[in-house]
Tab-separated table of C-alpha atoms in Angstrom:
chain	number	residue	atom	x	y	z
A	234	THR	CA	-12.791	14.710	6.642
A	235	VAL	CA	-12.029	16.561	9.870
A	236	ALA	CA	-10.206	15.855	13.119
A	237	ALA	CA	-10.065	17.844	16.338
A	238	SER	CA	-8.141	17.740	19.593
A	239	GLU	CA	-6.901	20.128	22.250
A	240	SER	CA	-4.931	23.133	21.017
A	241	GLY	CA	-1.295	22.373	20.287
A	242	THR	CA	-1.647	18.589	20.398
A	243	MET	CA	-1.566	17.915	16.641
A	244	PHE	CA	1.620	17.776	14.580
A	245	ASN	CA	2.209	20.827	12.387
A	246	PRO	CA	3.263	19.629	8.904
A	247	GLY	CA	5.010	22.932	8.173
A	248	PRO	CA	6.343	22.959	4.598
A	249	PHE	CA	6.208	19.182	4.220
A	250	VAL	CA	3.460	18.020	1.879
A	251	TYR	CA	4.384	14.324	2.081
A	252	MET	CA	5.433	11.759	4.637
A	253	ASN	CA	6.268	8.071	4.518
A	254	LYS	CA	3.787	6.032	6.585
A	255	ILE	CA	3.062	2.629	7.979
A	256	ALA	CA	-0.205	1.911	9.803
A	257	VAL	CA	-1.871	-1.116	11.385
A	258	GLY	CA	-4.940	-1.971	13.422
A	259	PRO	CA	-5.112	-2.929	17.123
A	260	ASP	CA	-4.163	-6.571	16.562
A	261	ALA	CA	-0.754	-5.591	15.153
A	262	LYS	CA	-0.040	-2.587	17.369
A	263	HIS	CA	3.607	-2.298	18.538
A	264	SER	CA	4.780	-4.638	15.756
A	265	ILE	CA	5.810	-2.007	13.197
A	266	ASP	CA	8.988	-0.021	12.569
A	267	ILE	CA	8.999	2.410	9.656
A	268	GLU	CA	12.794	2.202	9.458
A	269	ALA	CA	12.753	-1.585	9.025
A	270	PRO	CA	12.525	-3.253	5.586
A	271	PRO	CA	8.989	-4.047	4.354
A	272	LYS	CA	9.628	-7.787	4.696
A	273	THR	CA	10.626	-7.408	8.359
A	274	ASN	CA	7.492	-5.400	9.087
A	275	LEU	CA	5.325	-8.001	7.378
A	276	GLN	CA	6.990	-10.801	9.346
A	277	ASN	CA	6.307	-8.980	12.613
A	278	ILE	CA	2.728	-8.120	11.645
A	279	ALA	CA	2.031	-11.724	10.617
A	280	ARG	CA	3.474	-12.947	13.920
A	281	ALA	CA	1.268	-10.512	15.872
A	282	LYS	CA	-1.842	-11.567	13.935
A	283	GLY	CA	-1.020	-15.274	14.055
A	284	CYS	CA	-0.956	-15.767	10.291
A	285	ASN	CA	1.438	-16.103	7.361
A	286	ILE	CA	2.793	-13.210	5.305
A	287	GLU	CA	0.873	-14.566	2.297
A	288	ASP	CA	-2.343	-13.980	4.262
A	289	LEU	CA	-1.638	-10.254	4.728
A	290	THR	CA	-3.045	-7.500	2.521
A	291	VAL	CA	-1.038	-4.294	2.117
A	292	ILE	CA	-2.860	-1.177	0.922
A	293	ILE	CA	-0.785	1.357	-1.030
A	294	LEU	CA	-1.446	4.481	-3.085
A	295	ASP	CA	-0.984	3.675	-6.777
A	296	ARG	CA	1.869	6.081	-7.533
A	297	PRO	CA	5.119	5.784	-9.551
A	298	ARG	CA	7.100	6.571	-6.374
A	299	HIS	CA	5.984	3.231	-4.925
A	300	LYS	CA	7.413	1.099	-7.741
A	301	GLU	CA	10.316	-0.212	-5.624
A	302	LEU	CA	8.137	-0.764	-2.549
A	303	ILE	CA	5.615	-2.762	-4.573
A	304	ALA	CA	8.420	-4.852	-6.098
A	305	GLU	CA	9.752	-5.645	-2.604
A	306	LEU	CA	6.292	-6.579	-1.363
A	307	ARG	CA	5.657	-8.880	-4.322
A	308	LYS	CA	8.745	-10.878	-3.337
A	309	THR	CA	7.167	-11.566	0.077
A	310	ARG	CA	3.997	-12.946	-1.595
A	311	ALA	CA	1.800	-10.654	0.491
A	312	ARG	CA	-1.357	-9.439	-1.232
A	313	ILE	CA	-1.268	-5.872	-2.538
A	314	ARG	CA	-4.277	-3.591	-2.865
A	315	LEU	CA	-3.647	-0.417	-4.855
A	316	ILE	CA	-5.854	2.640	-4.381
A	317	THR	CA	-5.987	5.764	-6.531
A	318	ASP	CA	-6.397	8.154	-3.606
A	319	GLY	CA	-7.589	8.379	-0.010
A	320	ASP	CA	-4.853	6.977	2.201
A	321	VAL	CA	-6.742	8.224	5.282
A	322	ALA	CA	-9.380	5.640	4.403
A	323	GLY	CA	-6.564	3.152	3.805
A	324	ALA	CA	-5.204	3.735	7.308
A	325	ILE	CA	-8.657	3.364	8.858
A	326	MET	CA	-9.225	0.130	6.937
A	327	THR	CA	-6.299	-1.485	8.773
A	328	ALA	CA	-8.404	-1.199	11.941
A	329	TRP	CA	-11.667	-2.156	10.192
A	330	PRO	CA	-11.819	-5.994	10.199
A	331	GLU	CA	-14.420	-6.196	7.436
A	332	SER	CA	-12.074	-4.409	5.017
A	333	GLY	CA	-9.609	-7.289	4.733
A	334	VAL	CA	-6.701	-4.812	4.919
A	335	ASP	CA	-3.860	-5.459	7.369
A	336	VAL	CA	-1.332	-2.682	6.826
A	337	LEU	CA	-0.932	0.636	5.020
A	338	MET	CA	2.496	1.440	3.578
A	339	GLY	CA	3.937	4.204	1.436
A	340	ILE	CA	4.209	7.932	0.915
A	341	GLY	CA	1.135	10.138	1.177
A	342	GLY	CA	0.071	13.543	2.426
A	343	THR	CA	1.449	14.774	5.757
A	344	PRO	CA	-1.845	16.399	6.864
A	345	GLU	CA	-3.548	13.118	5.955
A	346	GLY	CA	-1.050	11.365	8.218
A	347	VAL	CA	-2.184	13.525	11.135
A	348	LEU	CA	-5.840	12.820	10.319
A	349	SER	CA	-5.052	9.103	10.152
A	350	ALA	CA	-3.328	9.257	13.545
A	351	CYS	CA	-6.450	10.791	15.096
A	352	ALA	CA	-8.660	8.102	13.577
A	353	LEU	CA	-6.363	5.251	14.608
A	354	LYS	CA	-6.057	6.636	18.137
A	355	CYS	CA	-9.858	6.374	18.327
A	356	MET	CA	-9.752	2.810	16.958
A	357	GLY	CA	-6.769	1.518	18.926
A	358	GLY	CA	-4.439	1.183	15.946
A	359	GLU	CA	-0.996	2.615	15.286
A	360	ILE	CA	0.731	4.748	12.670
A	361	GLN	CA	4.348	5.832	12.256
A	362	GLY	CA	5.699	8.389	9.816
A	363	LYS	CA	8.835	10.079	8.495
A	364	LEU	CA	8.810	13.392	6.669
A	365	TRP	CA	9.522	13.053	2.937
A	366	PRO	CA	10.746	16.322	1.373
A	367	ARG	CA	9.971	16.627	-2.326
A	368	ASN	CA	13.058	18.672	-3.165
A	369	GLU	CA	16.113	20.419	-1.706
A	370	ASP	CA	14.222	23.695	-1.161
A	371	GLU	CA	11.608	21.962	0.980
A	372	LYS	CA	14.340	20.070	2.829
A	373	SER	CA	16.345	23.243	3.501
A	374	LEU	CA	13.304	25.221	4.646
A	375	GLY	CA	12.221	22.432	6.976
A	376	SER	CA	15.679	22.215	8.531
A	377	LYS	CA	15.735	25.989	9.089
A	378	MET	CA	12.344	25.711	10.808
A	379	GLY	CA	13.720	23.084	13.190
A	380	TYR	CA	12.227	19.910	11.718
A	381	ASP	CA	14.270	16.728	12.179
A	382	LEU	CA	14.066	14.870	8.871
A	383	ASN	CA	15.491	11.711	10.419
A	384	ALA	CA	12.953	11.543	13.232
A	385	VAL	CA	10.403	8.748	13.375
A	386	LEU	CA	7.028	10.319	14.108
A	387	GLN	CA	5.141	8.094	16.524
A	388	MET	CA	1.419	8.295	17.316
A	389	GLU	CA	2.072	10.652	20.229
A	390	ASP	CA	4.099	12.954	17.966
A	391	LEU	CA	1.271	13.164	15.448
A	392	VAL	CA	-1.486	13.643	18.035
A	393	SER	CA	-0.598	13.752	21.721
A	394	SER	CA	-4.082	14.291	23.159
A	395	ASP	CA	-5.995	11.355	24.621
A	396	ASP	CA	-9.237	13.092	23.686
A	397	CYS	CA	-9.428	13.600	19.948
A	398	PHE	CA	-12.280	13.409	17.488
A	399	PHE	CA	-12.493	12.275	13.878
A	400	ALA	CA	-15.321	12.523	11.361
A	401	ALA	CA	-15.583	11.784	7.647
A	402	THR	CA	-18.429	11.760	5.131
A	403	GLY	CA	-18.225	10.205	1.681
A	404	ILE	CA	-18.692	12.504	-1.310
A	405	THR	CA	-18.210	9.888	-4.028
A	406	ASP	CA	-18.007	6.128	-3.507
A	407	GLY	CA	-14.657	5.209	-1.971
A	408	GLU	CA	-12.848	2.287	-0.369
A	409	LEU	CA	-14.497	2.907	3.006
A	410	LEU	CA	-17.504	5.195	2.617
A	411	LYS	CA	-20.365	5.388	0.141
A	412	GLY	CA	-20.816	8.657	-1.693
A	413	VAL	CA	-23.802	10.996	-1.570
A	414	SER	CA	-26.895	9.555	-3.243
A	415	TYR	CA	-29.970	11.558	-4.181
A	416	PHE	CA	-33.654	10.699	-4.028
A	417	GLY	CA	-36.581	13.001	-4.778
A	418	ASP	CA	-35.950	16.206	-2.821
A	419	GLY	CA	-33.395	14.622	-0.497
A	420	ALA	CA	-29.953	13.098	-0.189
A	421	LYS	CA	-28.384	10.238	1.758
A	422	THR	CA	-24.879	10.327	3.233
A	423	HIS	CA	-22.552	7.761	4.805
A	424	SER	CA	-20.285	8.958	7.628
A	425	LEU	CA	-17.895	7.789	10.336
A	426	VAL	CA	-17.685	9.617	13.669
A	427	MET	CA	-15.178	8.648	16.381
A	428	ARG	CA	-13.823	9.759	19.748
A	429	SER	CA	-10.618	8.445	21.293
A	430	LYS	CA	-11.633	8.985	24.923
A	431	SER	CA	-14.603	6.626	24.636
A	432	GLY	CA	-13.215	4.481	21.813
A	433	THR	CA	-16.635	4.644	20.184
A	434	VAL	CA	-16.823	4.466	16.392
A	435	ARG	CA	-20.180	5.377	14.894
A	436	GLU	CA	-21.143	4.513	11.342
A	437	VAL	CA	-23.917	6.936	10.400
A	438	ILE	CA	-26.368	6.760	7.509
A	439	SER	CA	-28.193	10.090	7.261
A	440	LYS	CA	-31.094	11.245	5.121
A	441	HIS	CA	-31.260	14.975	4.448
A	442	ARG	CA	-34.062	17.181	3.152
A	443	VAL	CA	-32.328	19.533	0.742
A	444	GLU	CA	-34.994	22.252	0.986
A	445	LYS	CA	-34.541	22.543	4.751
A	446	LEU	CA	-30.742	22.480	4.499
A	447	ILE	CA	-30.854	25.346	1.994
A	448	ARG	CA	-33.144	27.304	4.307
A	449	ILE	CA	-30.827	26.767	7.287
A	450	SER	CA	-27.742	27.773	5.293
A	451	GLN	CA	-29.476	31.001	4.235
A	452	ILE	CA	-30.247	31.796	7.876
A	453	ILE	CA	-26.594	31.199	8.834
A	454	ASP	CA	-25.335	33.359	5.941
A	455	ASN	CA	-27.595	36.189	7.046
């Protein structure tokens, strides 16, 4: 997975490995507030999408730190979809109608939050985040470096450029992309390529001839 934009337009995670996130697709844009309770966010998302809370699916990383969040969500009767990893894919799925996912919630990687912001900017969605220090040392270092731990990071804070790019290729089968499959002397890959300026999202199935790829890589190395 890679994202690109003009120099200085992407958020620098600094010492912060994790951030709390909430992300939605275009049909629920401007309806979220990471500082609001989960139930309030679900009510606003359901209102924006013209459905009931019970019709919403929330995607969350399956981690012990989300025990309380999951308990709160169960009380709302929203559907919960737990994933073992890959919350960038989870964020993208909120803007991918075929996925059946409406909102991403929970704590995941800060760099992944920036990648997700680039992807959702291309797709017309929205993400908000708040830095989540793992310990007092990380908190103290971040404060010394000038990070505001109480700040809500909006889309424009995570990636301010209106011309950013995002690309991802599956390695193993995941929630969004198929993994690499092999046939004879070749391989097939499944990728997504996006650009925010055009709003174009390309889903690419590629077939590669391994022998030629090896030859090209040897030329580059030399």
